[in-house]
């Protein structure tokens, strides 16, 4: 898949899903500690979210860092916007802001 086609695919995933995490592995079987902690923080809200296993799609693994100029994984998008990675999501959860952000994005998608 070309770079532009991959970036278009990422854009569709980000805009069609209220909450999406690009991670190594899956929420059930994470392949790195950062992905595991970020996915768990999302799951702890009790709200639905989508995920993309970047290890299953070499083009997304290669080009996702260019999409929002964020070089590492995981990457969490809420309401079509990059929120950040593991540390930022954990901070939002600790401040009790993550669930509200996710809920707002889910409600706005309806």
mmCIF file of C-alpha atoms in Angstrom:
data_model
loop_
_atom_site.group_PDB
_atom_site.id
_atom_site.type_symbol
_atom_site.label_atom_id
_atom_site.label_comp_id
_atom_site.label_asym_id
_atom_site.label_seq_id
_atom_site.Cartn_x
_atom_site.Cartn_y
_atom_site.Cartn_z
ATOM 1 C CA UNK A 1 0.000 0.000 0.000
ATOM 2 C CA UNK A 2 1.323 3.434 -0.870
ATOM 3 C CA UNK A 3 2.010 6.077 1.731
ATOM 4 C CA UNK A 4 -0.963 8.225 0.648
ATOM 5 C CA UNK A 5 -3.343 5.258 0.554
ATOM 6 C CA UNK A 6 -2.197 4.281 4.053
ATOM 7 C CA UNK A 7 -2.608 7.826 5.382
ATOM 8 C CA UNK A 8 -6.107 7.909 3.860
ATOM 9 C CA UNK A 9 -6.922 4.589 5.569
ATOM 10 C CA UNK A 10 -5.667 5.953 8.900
ATOM 11 C CA UNK A 11 -7.745 9.101 8.430
ATOM 12 C CA UNK A 12 -10.869 7.002 7.858
ATOM 13 C CA UNK A 13 -10.161 4.914 10.957
ATOM 14 C CA UNK A 14 -9.578 8.005 13.098
ATOM 15 C CA UNK A 15 -12.674 9.853 11.894
ATOM 16 C CA UNK A 16 -15.067 6.877 11.755
ATOM 17 C CA UNK A 17 -14.268 5.642 15.285
ATOM 18 C CA UNK A 18 -14.944 7.912 18.272
ATOM 19 C CA UNK A 19 -12.026 6.343 20.169
ATOM 20 C CA UNK A 20 -9.222 4.355 18.574
ATOM 21 C CA UNK A 21 -5.888 3.167 19.894
ATOM 22 C CA UNK A 22 -3.064 2.188 17.571
ATOM 23 C CA UNK A 23 -1.105 -0.299 19.595
ATOM 24 C CA UNK A 24 1.301 -3.188 19.462
ATOM 25 C CA UNK A 25 -0.949 -6.204 19.868
ATOM 26 C CA UNK A 26 -4.545 -6.130 21.032
ATOM 27 C CA UNK A 27 -6.179 -5.082 24.304
ATOM 28 C CA UNK A 28 -6.493 -8.777 25.179
ATOM 29 C CA UNK A 29 -2.940 -9.640 24.076
ATOM 30 C CA UNK A 30 -0.759 -6.512 24.157
ATOM 31 C CA UNK A 31 2.770 -6.821 22.836
ATOM 32 C CA UNK A 32 4.353 -3.996 24.839
ATOM 33 C CA UNK A 33 3.913 -2.516 28.283
ATOM 34 C CA UNK A 34 2.969 0.959 27.069
ATOM 35 C CA UNK A 35 0.245 -0.428 24.799
ATOM 36 C CA UNK A 36 -0.975 -2.631 27.634
ATOM 37 C CA UNK A 37 -1.265 0.228 30.121
ATOM 38 C CA UNK A 38 -2.927 2.589 27.649
ATOM 39 C CA UNK A 39 -5.467 -0.016 26.509
ATOM 40 C CA UNK A 40 -6.224 -0.873 30.130
ATOM 41 C CA UNK A 41 -6.860 2.790 30.948
ATOM 42 C CA UNK A 42 -9.335 2.962 28.058
ATOM 43 C CA UNK A 43 -10.978 -0.310 29.118
ATOM 44 C CA UNK A 44 -11.250 0.869 32.725
ATOM 45 C CA UNK A 45 -13.662 3.598 31.605
ATOM 46 C CA UNK A 46 -16.188 0.915 30.677
ATOM 47 C CA UNK A 47 -16.755 2.650 27.341
ATOM 48 C CA UNK A 48 -16.238 1.056 23.921
ATOM 49 C CA UNK A 49 -13.155 1.785 21.846
ATOM 50 C CA UNK A 50 -11.569 0.463 18.686
ATOM 51 C CA UNK A 51 -8.025 -0.700 18.243
ATOM 52 C CA UNK A 52 -5.594 -1.294 15.406
ATOM 53 C CA UNK A 53 -2.753 -3.745 15.909
ATOM 54 C CA UNK A 54 0.125 -2.006 14.141
ATOM 55 C CA UNK A 55 2.077 -5.265 14.156
ATOM 56 C CA UNK A 56 -0.511 -6.749 11.758
ATOM 57 C CA UNK A 57 -0.236 -3.925 9.215
ATOM 58 C CA UNK A 58 3.311 -2.992 8.186
ATOM 59 C CA UNK A 59 2.118 0.059 6.226
ATOM 60 C CA UNK A 60 0.289 1.516 9.235
ATOM 61 C CA UNK A 61 3.303 0.726 11.424
ATOM 62 C CA UNK A 62 5.509 2.625 8.972
ATOM 63 C CA UNK A 63 3.305 5.620 8.156
ATOM 64 C CA UNK A 64 1.233 6.278 11.301
ATOM 65 C CA UNK A 65 4.060 8.327 12.883
ATOM 66 C CA UNK A 66 3.745 10.735 9.913
ATOM 67 C CA UNK A 67 -0.044 11.100 10.234
ATOM 68 C CA UNK A 68 0.008 13.338 13.303
ATOM 69 C CA UNK A 69 3.759 13.775 13.726
ATOM 70 C CA UNK A 70 3.825 11.452 16.759
ATOM 71 C CA UNK A 71 6.760 9.032 16.565
ATOM 72 C CA UNK A 72 5.835 6.321 19.076
ATOM 73 C CA UNK A 73 3.183 3.728 19.852
ATOM 74 C CA UNK A 74 0.601 3.555 21.224
ATOM 75 C CA UNK A 75 -1.278 6.481 19.736
ATOM 76 C CA UNK A 76 -4.745 7.281 21.035
ATOM 77 C CA UNK A 77 -7.273 9.313 19.050
ATOM 78 C CA UNK A 78 -10.460 10.602 20.636
ATOM 79 C CA UNK A 79 -13.011 12.477 18.586
ATOM 80 C CA UNK A 80 -10.725 12.459 15.557
ATOM 81 C CA UNK A 81 -7.868 14.152 17.398
ATOM 82 C CA UNK A 82 -4.586 12.727 18.634
ATOM 83 C CA UNK A 83 -4.652 12.732 22.432
ATOM 84 C CA UNK A 84 -1.173 11.279 22.742
ATOM 85 C CA UNK A 85 0.460 8.144 23.994
ATOM 86 C CA UNK A 86 0.484 6.057 27.126
ATOM 87 C CA UNK A 87 1.674 8.690 29.605
ATOM 88 C CA UNK A 88 -0.875 11.296 28.523
ATOM 89 C CA UNK A 89 -3.762 8.814 28.602
ATOM 90 C CA UNK A 90 -2.734 7.647 32.075
ATOM 91 C CA UNK A 91 -2.618 11.266 33.259
ATOM 92 C CA UNK A 92 -6.094 11.911 31.831
ATOM 93 C CA UNK A 93 -7.402 8.795 33.573
ATOM 94 C CA UNK A 94 -5.798 9.844 36.858
ATOM 95 C CA UNK A 95 -7.436 13.279 36.606
ATOM 96 C CA UNK A 96 -10.797 11.608 35.813
ATOM 97 C CA UNK A 97 -10.918 13.320 32.408
ATOM 98 C CA UNK A 98 -10.467 10.326 30.097
ATOM 99 C CA UNK A 99 -13.937 8.846 30.532
ATOM 100 C CA UNK A 100 -15.634 12.197 29.892
ATOM 101 C CA UNK A 101 -13.539 12.807 26.767
ATOM 102 C CA UNK A 102 -14.403 9.350 25.450
ATOM 103 C CA UNK A 103 -18.080 9.757 26.292
ATOM 104 C CA UNK A 104 -18.244 13.131 24.554
ATOM 105 C CA UNK A 105 -16.628 11.677 21.414
ATOM 106 C CA UNK A 106 -19.035 8.726 21.412
ATOM 107 C CA UNK A 107 -22.061 11.015 21.847
ATOM 108 C CA UNK A 108 -20.847 13.369 19.095
ATOM 109 C CA UNK A 109 -20.448 10.420 16.694
ATOM 110 C CA UNK A 110 -24.152 9.496 16.970
#
